[in-house]
Amino acid sequence: MPTPSAPPTSAGPPPAEQRSILLDLAFLRLWTGATASGLATWALPFVLGLAVLDRTLTATGLGLLLAARTAGFLAAVPVAGVLADRHSRRGVVLWAGLAAGAAAPVIAVGLDRSVLLMAAGAAVAGAGQGACRPAYQALTAEVVDAGRRQQANAAMTLAVRVTTLVGPSLAALLAVFLDTRALLVGIGLLWLAAACVPGRGARRGAAHAPSDPTAGTGRASFLAEFAEGVREARRHPWFLAGLGALTAVIATGYSATGVALPLVSRDEYGTEVVLAGAMTAYTAGALGGALLIARWRPRSPGRAALAGLAAYGFAPLSLVFPVHPVVVMAAYAVAGIGIELFNVPWFTAAQREVAPDKLARVSSLDFLLSYGLAPVGLAVIAPAIDTFGAGEVLTACAVICFAAPAAAALVPSSRAFSTEPARGDAR
């Protein structure tokens, strides 16, 4: 009869899942590249705003550049999803970062000379940003083992939130010493780092193993490959339900507060402090949410994530009633916590459940719908407020923010964000 193993007499290295994910060199390189791309992404609109202040760019020109960047982003996301599943995810990150890096000096050259040249550069920069997003999601699954992906995704989203704060502030500080053209070149250097710093996926072969035994016998068209990703998404009811809820929240609640918060801050409170305080509270809440979900493993992760997404409804709701400014800021902090309680398990579930060779395409569908409908919401909300009134529109948006995740939670597989409900019961 075998005897039990004796306990170890000396302490060995801690298990991988107990070590900080930032001690993993492969992930640290990926995280550094993602952080650089985040700084570049958030700094660009601020630097272009500085160009408006020094009169080298008009407000109309700024709107055109931001629209061109959004168009480039949306056009590149589905293309990058197919390319990242067809070829090396690391290669997609490299070429996307190089393209965005080359676009920044083009914008600088066009400054005060040609808005069309600047718009072309902004479109390419947006395309580079859009191409990186699904590739980064899939590359994370290659670099990080399944047991630490939630921690890794939390670290990635922490980088996003920190760059949201640091990007504009750093640009403002550097603007004291550098002109706008030099700042644009600096953004190009950040994109260069985003392109070159991440390493090759450590598990590329496993991640690209075809789930279809007939795959590899011939190259399908781009549309056919993207449609294959759509079919993979449809295979996961929890994903369709969650994506529908996320899209509804962003298109209504996010857009409504983006338009209404400055108006309420000005008209109801008579100060920009409420606007600045609410946005700061949202980011601080998101940072706290990311730190929390890095370690927390709820028993029903999908429903907990959807409850976090529904918490965004408190943001528009706080603008409906004449409450103290602290209440508005607290509501935005709760919304920030909630959005990360959704984001991190959402990304982790996709990396776990979706067929590895289709992950980038499914991720691109996620970004295409959730980000793609946000400009539509922003365009519709302002006329709706003028027609029906801010209170009515904000109330409707709050109801949608609460109701859409609740409806998604009714889908059985949403309980654990898994097609195998038993996984959600694992402690």
Coordinates of C-alpha atoms in Angstrom, one line a residue:
M1 CA 0.0 0.0 0.0
P2 CA 1.5 3.3 -1.0
T3 CA 2.4 5.7 1.8
P4 CA 1.5 9.4 1.7
S5 CA 4.1 11.7 0.4
A6 CA 6.1 13.4 3.1
P7 CA 5.7 17.2 3.3
P8 CA 8.5 19.1 1.7
T9 CA 11.4 20.0 4.0
S10 CA 12.4 23.1 2.1
A11 CA 10.3 25.9 0.6
G12 CA 10.4 25.8 -3.2
P13 CA 9.3 28.5 -5.5
P14 CA 5.6 29.5 -5.1
P15 CA 3.1 28.0 -7.6
A16 CA 2.7 30.1 -10.8
E17 CA -0.8 31.1 -9.8
Q18 CA 0.5 32.6 -6.5
R19 CA 3.2 34.7 -8.1
S20 CA 2.4 38.2 -9.4
I21 CA 1.6 38.1 -13.1
L22 CA 4.0 41.1 -13.5
L23 CA 6.9 38.8 -12.6
D24 CA 6.3 36.8 -15.8
L25 CA 8.7 38.4 -18.3
A26 CA 6.6 37.4 -21.3
F27 CA 3.5 39.0 -19.9
L28 CA 5.4 42.0 -18.6
R29 CA 6.6 42.7 -22.1
L30 CA 3.0 42.4 -23.4
W31 CA 1.7 44.6 -20.6
T32 CA 4.4 47.3 -21.2
G33 CA 3.5 47.4 -24.9
A34 CA -0.2 47.7 -24.1
T35 CA 0.5 50.5 -21.6
A36 CA 2.5 52.4 -24.2
S37 CA -0.3 52.0 -26.8
G38 CA -2.8 53.2 -24.1
L39 CA -0.7 56.3 -23.4
A40 CA -0.5 57.1 -27.1
T41 CA -4.2 56.5 -27.5
W42 CA -5.3 58.8 -24.7
A43 CA -2.7 61.4 -25.3
L44 CA -3.6 62.1 -29.0
P45 CA -7.0 63.8 -28.5
F46 CA -5.5 65.9 -25.7
V47 CA -2.5 67.0 -27.8
L48 CA -4.8 67.8 -30.7
G49 CA -6.9 69.9 -28.2
L50 CA -3.7 71.8 -27.4
A51 CA -3.4 72.5 -31.1
V52 CA -6.8 74.1 -31.0
L53 CA -5.7 76.3 -28.1
D54 CA -2.6 77.5 -29.9
R55 CA -4.8 78.1 -33.0
T56 CA -2.8 75.7 -35.2
L57 CA -6.0 73.6 -35.6
T58 CA -9.7 74.7 -35.7
A59 CA -12.4 73.1 -33.6
T60 CA -14.0 71.8 -36.8
G61 CA -10.7 70.3 -37.8
L62 CA -10.4 68.6 -34.4
G63 CA -13.8 67.1 -34.9
L64 CA -12.8 65.8 -38.4
L65 CA -9.6 64.3 -37.0
L66 CA -11.4 62.5 -34.2
A67 CA -14.0 61.2 -36.6
A68 CA -11.3 60.0 -39.0
R69 CA -9.5 58.2 -36.1
T70 CA -12.8 56.5 -35.1
A71 CA -13.5 55.4 -38.7
G72 CA -10.0 53.9 -39.0
F73 CA -10.5 52.1 -35.7
L74 CA -13.8 50.5 -36.8
A75 CA -12.5 49.6 -40.2
A76 CA -9.4 47.9 -38.8
V77 CA -11.0 45.9 -36.0
P78 CA -12.6 43.1 -38.1
V79 CA -9.7 43.0 -40.5
A80 CA -7.3 42.6 -37.6
G81 CA -9.4 39.9 -36.1
V82 CA -9.1 37.8 -39.2
L83 CA -5.4 38.5 -39.7
A84 CA -4.6 37.7 -36.0
D85 CA -6.3 34.3 -36.3
R86 CA -4.8 33.6 -39.8
H87 CA -1.2 34.7 -39.0
S88 CA 0.9 35.6 -36.0
R89 CA -0.8 37.7 -33.3
R90 CA 2.6 39.2 -32.5
G91 CA 3.0 40.2 -36.1
V92 CA -0.3 42.0 -36.1
V93 CA 0.7 43.9 -33.0
L94 CA 4.0 44.8 -34.6
W95 CA 2.6 46.1 -37.9
A96 CA -0.3 47.9 -36.3
G97 CA 2.0 49.7 -33.9
L98 CA 4.4 50.6 -36.6
A99 CA 1.6 52.0 -38.7
A100 CA 0.2 54.1 -35.9
G101 CA 3.8 55.2 -35.0
A102 CA 4.4 56.4 -38.6
A103 CA 1.0 58.2 -38.6
A104 CA 1.9 60.5 -35.8
P105 CA 4.7 62.4 -37.7
V106 CA 2.3 62.7 -40.6
I107 CA -0.2 64.5 -38.4
A108 CA 2.6 66.7 -37.1
V109 CA 3.6 67.6 -40.7
G110 CA 0.0 68.5 -41.6
L111 CA -0.4 70.7 -38.6
D112 CA -1.4 74.2 -39.7
R113 CA -0.8 73.1 -43.3
S114 CA -3.3 70.5 -44.4
V115 CA -6.2 69.1 -42.4
L116 CA -6.8 66.4 -45.0
L117 CA -3.2 65.2 -44.5
M118 CA -3.8 65.2 -40.7
A119 CA -7.1 63.3 -41.2
A120 CA -5.3 60.6 -43.2
G121 CA -2.7 60.3 -40.5
A122 CA -5.5 60.1 -37.8
A123 CA -7.3 57.4 -39.7
V124 CA -4.1 55.3 -39.9
A125 CA -3.5 55.9 -36.2
G126 CA -7.0 54.8 -35.4
A127 CA -6.5 51.7 -37.6
G128 CA -3.4 50.8 -35.7
Q129 CA -5.2 51.2 -32.4
G130 CA -8.1 49.1 -33.7
A131 CA -5.8 46.4 -35.0
C132 CA -4.0 46.1 -31.7
R133 CA -7.1 45.4 -29.6
P134 CA -8.2 41.9 -30.7
A135 CA -4.6 40.9 -31.3
Y136 CA -3.7 41.9 -27.7
Q137 CA -6.7 39.9 -26.4
A138 CA -5.7 36.8 -28.2
L139 CA -2.0 37.2 -27.5
T140 CA -2.8 37.4 -23.7
A141 CA -4.3 33.9 -24.0
E142 CA -1.1 32.7 -25.7
V143 CA 1.3 34.2 -23.1
V144 CA -0.6 33.5 -19.9
D145 CA -1.7 30.1 -18.6
A146 CA -5.4 29.7 -17.9
G147 CA -5.1 29.9 -14.1
R148 CA -3.7 33.4 -14.2
R149 CA -5.6 35.0 -17.0
Q150 CA -8.1 36.8 -14.7
Q151 CA -5.1 38.4 -12.9
A152 CA -3.5 39.2 -16.3
N153 CA -6.7 40.8 -17.6
A154 CA -7.0 42.9 -14.4
A155 CA -3.4 44.1 -14.9
M156 CA -4.2 45.0 -18.5
T157 CA -7.3 47.0 -17.6
L158 CA -5.4 48.7 -14.7
A159 CA -2.9 49.9 -17.4
V160 CA -5.8 51.3 -19.4
R161 CA -7.2 53.2 -16.4
V162 CA -3.9 54.5 -15.3
T163 CA -3.1 55.8 -18.8
T164 CA -6.5 57.5 -18.9
L165 CA -5.3 59.6 -16.0
V166 CA -1.6 59.8 -16.8
G167 CA -1.8 60.3 -20.6
P168 CA -3.5 63.8 -20.7
S169 CA -1.7 64.9 -17.5
L170 CA 1.7 63.9 -18.9
A171 CA 1.0 65.6 -22.2
A172 CA 0.0 68.8 -20.4
L173 CA 3.2 68.7 -18.4
L174 CA 5.4 68.1 -21.5
A175 CA 3.5 70.9 -23.3
V176 CA 5.2 73.4 -21.0
F177 CA 8.5 72.5 -22.6
L178 CA 7.6 71.1 -26.0
D179 CA 5.4 72.3 -28.9
T180 CA 2.5 70.4 -30.3
R181 CA 4.6 68.9 -33.2
A182 CA 7.2 67.5 -30.8
L183 CA 4.4 66.0 -28.7
L184 CA 3.0 64.3 -31.7
V185 CA 6.4 62.8 -32.5
G186 CA 6.5 61.6 -28.9
I187 CA 3.2 59.8 -29.4
G188 CA 4.8 58.1 -32.5
L189 CA 7.6 56.9 -30.2
L190 CA 5.1 55.4 -27.8
W191 CA 3.5 53.5 -30.7
L192 CA 7.0 52.3 -31.7
A193 CA 7.5 50.9 -28.2
A194 CA 4.0 49.3 -28.4
A195 CA 5.1 47.6 -31.6
C196 CA 8.5 46.4 -30.6
V197 CA 8.4 45.6 -26.9
P198 CA 5.9 42.7 -26.7
G199 CA 7.5 39.3 -27.3
R200 CA 6.3 36.3 -29.3
G201 CA 3.4 34.3 -27.9
A202 CA 4.8 31.5 -25.9
R203 CA 1.9 29.1 -26.8
R204 CA 1.4 30.1 -30.4
G205 CA 1.0 26.5 -31.6
A206 CA -1.7 25.6 -29.1
A207 CA -3.5 28.9 -29.6
H208 CA -3.6 28.4 -33.4
A209 CA -4.5 24.8 -33.4
P210 CA -7.5 24.5 -35.8
S211 CA -10.7 23.4 -34.2
D212 CA -12.0 22.2 -37.5
P213 CA -10.2 19.0 -38.7
T214 CA -10.7 20.1 -42.3
A215 CA -9.0 23.5 -41.6
G216 CA -5.8 24.2 -43.4
T217 CA -6.8 22.5 -46.7
G218 CA -7.4 25.9 -48.4
R219 CA -7.5 29.6 -47.6
A220 CA -11.0 30.9 -47.3
S221 CA -11.9 34.5 -48.2
F222 CA -11.8 37.3 -45.7
L223 CA -15.6 37.5 -45.4
A224 CA -15.8 33.7 -45.0
E225 CA -13.3 33.7 -42.2
F226 CA -15.0 36.6 -40.4
A227 CA -18.3 34.8 -40.8
E228 CA -16.7 31.8 -39.2
G229 CA -15.8 34.0 -36.2
V230 CA -19.5 35.2 -36.0
R231 CA -20.6 31.5 -36.1
E232 CA -18.2 30.8 -33.2
A233 CA -19.7 33.7 -31.2
R234 CA -23.2 32.4 -31.9
R235 CA -22.1 29.1 -30.4
H236 CA -21.9 30.8 -27.0
P237 CA -25.3 32.1 -25.8
W238 CA -23.7 33.8 -22.8
F239 CA -21.4 35.8 -25.2
L240 CA -24.3 37.0 -27.4
A241 CA -26.3 38.0 -24.3
G242 CA -23.4 39.8 -22.6
L243 CA -22.4 41.6 -25.8
G244 CA -26.0 42.8 -26.3
A245 CA -26.1 44.1 -22.7
L246 CA -22.7 45.8 -23.0
T247 CA -23.6 47.4 -26.3
A248 CA -26.9 48.7 -24.9
V249 CA -25.1 50.2 -21.8
I250 CA -22.4 51.9 -23.9
A251 CA -24.8 53.2 -26.5
T252 CA -27.2 54.6 -24.0
G253 CA -25.7 55.1 -20.5
Y254 CA -22.2 55.9 -21.5
S255 CA -23.3 58.2 -24.4
A256 CA -25.9 59.9 -22.3
T257 CA -23.6 60.8 -19.4
G258 CA -20.9 61.9 -21.9
V259 CA -23.3 64.5 -23.3
A260 CA -25.4 65.3 -20.3
L261 CA -22.8 65.4 -17.5
P262 CA -21.1 68.6 -18.8
L263 CA -24.6 70.2 -19.3
V264 CA -25.8 69.2 -15.8
S265 CA -22.5 70.4 -14.3
R266 CA -22.9 73.8 -15.9
D267 CA -26.6 74.4 -15.7
E268 CA -27.6 72.6 -12.4
Y269 CA -24.4 73.1 -10.3
G270 CA -22.9 76.1 -12.0
T271 CA -19.3 74.7 -11.8
E272 CA -17.1 72.4 -13.8
V273 CA -16.0 70.8 -10.5
V274 CA -18.9 68.3 -10.7
L275 CA -17.7 67.3 -14.2
A276 CA -14.1 66.8 -13.2
G277 CA -15.0 65.1 -9.9
A278 CA -17.4 62.7 -11.5
M279 CA -14.9 61.6 -14.2
T280 CA -12.1 61.3 -11.6
A281 CA -14.4 59.2 -9.4
Y282 CA -15.2 57.0 -12.3
T283 CA -11.6 56.3 -13.1
A284 CA -10.7 55.8 -9.4
G285 CA -13.6 53.4 -9.1
A286 CA -12.5 51.5 -12.1
L287 CA -9.0 51.2 -10.6
G288 CA -10.5 49.8 -7.4
G289 CA -12.7 47.4 -9.4
A290 CA -9.7 46.1 -11.3
L291 CA -7.7 45.5 -8.1
L292 CA -10.7 43.7 -6.5
I293 CA -11.5 41.4 -9.4
A294 CA -7.8 40.4 -9.8
R295 CA -8.3 38.3 -6.7
W296 CA -12.0 37.8 -6.2
R297 CA -13.6 34.7 -7.6
P298 CA -17.4 35.0 -7.2
R299 CA -19.4 31.8 -7.2
S300 CA -21.5 32.9 -10.2
P301 CA -18.9 35.0 -12.1
G302 CA -21.2 35.7 -15.1
R303 CA -24.1 37.0 -13.0
A304 CA -21.7 39.0 -10.7
A305 CA -20.1 40.6 -13.9
L306 CA -23.5 41.5 -15.3
A307 CA -24.5 43.0 -12.0
G308 CA -21.4 45.1 -12.2
L309 CA -22.3 46.2 -15.7
A310 CA -25.8 47.2 -14.5
A311 CA -24.2 49.4 -11.9
Y312 CA -23.5 51.9 -14.7
G313 CA -27.1 52.8 -14.5
F314 CA -26.4 54.7 -11.3
A315 CA -24.4 57.3 -13.3
P316 CA -27.2 58.6 -15.5
L317 CA -29.7 58.2 -12.7
S318 CA -27.7 60.5 -10.4
L319 CA -28.1 63.3 -13.0
V320 CA -31.9 63.1 -13.0
F321 CA -32.5 64.4 -9.5
P322 CA -31.1 67.5 -7.7
V323 CA -28.7 65.8 -5.4
H324 CA -25.5 66.9 -3.7
P325 CA -22.5 66.8 -6.0
V326 CA -20.9 64.1 -3.7
V327 CA -23.8 61.8 -4.6
V328 CA -23.1 62.2 -8.3
M329 CA -19.4 61.5 -7.7
A330 CA -20.3 58.4 -5.6
A331 CA -22.6 57.1 -8.4
Y332 CA -19.8 57.5 -10.9
A333 CA -17.4 55.7 -8.6
V334 CA -19.8 52.8 -8.3
A335 CA -20.2 52.8 -12.1
G336 CA -16.4 52.6 -12.5
I337 CA -16.1 49.7 -10.0
G338 CA -18.9 47.9 -11.8
I339 CA -17.5 48.2 -15.3
E340 CA -14.3 46.5 -14.3
L341 CA -16.2 43.8 -12.4
F342 CA -17.7 43.1 -15.8
N343 CA -14.7 43.7 -18.1
V344 CA -12.1 41.4 -16.5
P345 CA -14.3 38.2 -16.2
W346 CA -15.7 39.0 -19.7
F347 CA -12.3 38.9 -21.3
T348 CA -11.2 36.0 -19.2
A349 CA -14.3 33.9 -20.2
A350 CA -13.8 34.6 -23.9
Q351 CA -10.1 33.5 -23.7
R352 CA -11.3 30.3 -21.9
E353 CA -14.4 29.4 -23.8
V354 CA -13.8 30.5 -27.4
A355 CA -12.0 28.2 -29.8
P356 CA -8.3 29.5 -29.7
D357 CA -8.0 29.8 -33.5
K358 CA -11.1 32.0 -33.6
L359 CA -10.5 34.1 -30.5
A360 CA -9.2 37.3 -32.3
R361 CA -12.2 37.3 -34.6
V362 CA -14.7 36.9 -31.7
S363 CA -12.8 39.7 -29.8
S364 CA -13.0 41.9 -32.9
L365 CA -16.8 41.4 -33.0
D366 CA -16.9 42.5 -29.4
F367 CA -15.0 45.7 -30.0
L368 CA -16.8 46.4 -33.3
L369 CA -20.2 46.4 -31.7
S370 CA -19.5 47.8 -28.3
Y371 CA -17.3 50.6 -29.6
G372 CA -19.0 51.0 -33.0
L373 CA -22.4 51.9 -31.7
A374 CA -21.0 54.4 -29.2
P375 CA -20.7 57.3 -31.8
V376 CA -24.3 56.6 -32.8
G377 CA -25.4 57.0 -29.3
L378 CA -23.5 60.2 -28.9
A379 CA -25.0 61.6 -32.1
V380 CA -28.6 60.7 -31.0
I381 CA -28.5 61.6 -27.4
A382 CA -28.1 65.4 -27.8
P383 CA -31.2 65.8 -30.2
A384 CA -33.2 63.5 -27.9
I385 CA -32.4 65.8 -24.9
D386 CA -33.5 68.8 -26.9
T387 CA -36.7 67.1 -27.9
F388 CA -37.8 65.2 -24.7
G389 CA -35.7 66.9 -22.0
A390 CA -32.6 65.7 -20.1
G391 CA -34.5 64.1 -17.2
E392 CA -36.6 61.9 -19.5
V393 CA -33.7 60.8 -21.6
L394 CA -31.4 60.1 -18.6
T395 CA -34.2 58.1 -16.9
A396 CA -34.7 56.0 -20.0
C397 CA -31.0 55.4 -20.3
A398 CA -30.7 54.4 -16.7
V399 CA -33.6 51.9 -17.1
I400 CA -31.9 50.4 -20.1
C401 CA -28.6 50.1 -18.2
F402 CA -30.3 48.2 -15.4
A403 CA -32.6 46.1 -17.7
A404 CA -30.2 44.9 -20.4
P405 CA -27.8 43.1 -18.1
A406 CA -30.7 41.7 -16.1
A407 CA -32.1 40.3 -19.3
A408 CA -28.7 38.9 -20.2
A409 CA -28.5 37.2 -16.8
L410 CA -31.6 35.1 -17.7
V411 CA -29.7 33.2 -20.3
P412 CA -28.6 30.0 -18.4
S413 CA -25.0 29.9 -19.6
S414 CA -24.6 33.5 -18.4
R415 CA -24.4 32.3 -14.8
A416 CA -20.8 31.3 -15.3
F417 CA -20.0 32.8 -18.7
S418 CA -19.6 29.3 -19.9
T419 CA -21.3 26.8 -22.1
E420 CA -20.6 24.3 -19.3
P421 CA -22.6 25.6 -16.3
A422 CA -20.8 23.3 -13.9
R423 CA -17.7 25.5 -14.3
G424 CA -19.5 28.3 -12.5
D425 CA -19.9 26.1 -9.4
A426 CA -16.2 25.5 -9.0
R427 CA -14.8 27.2 -6.0

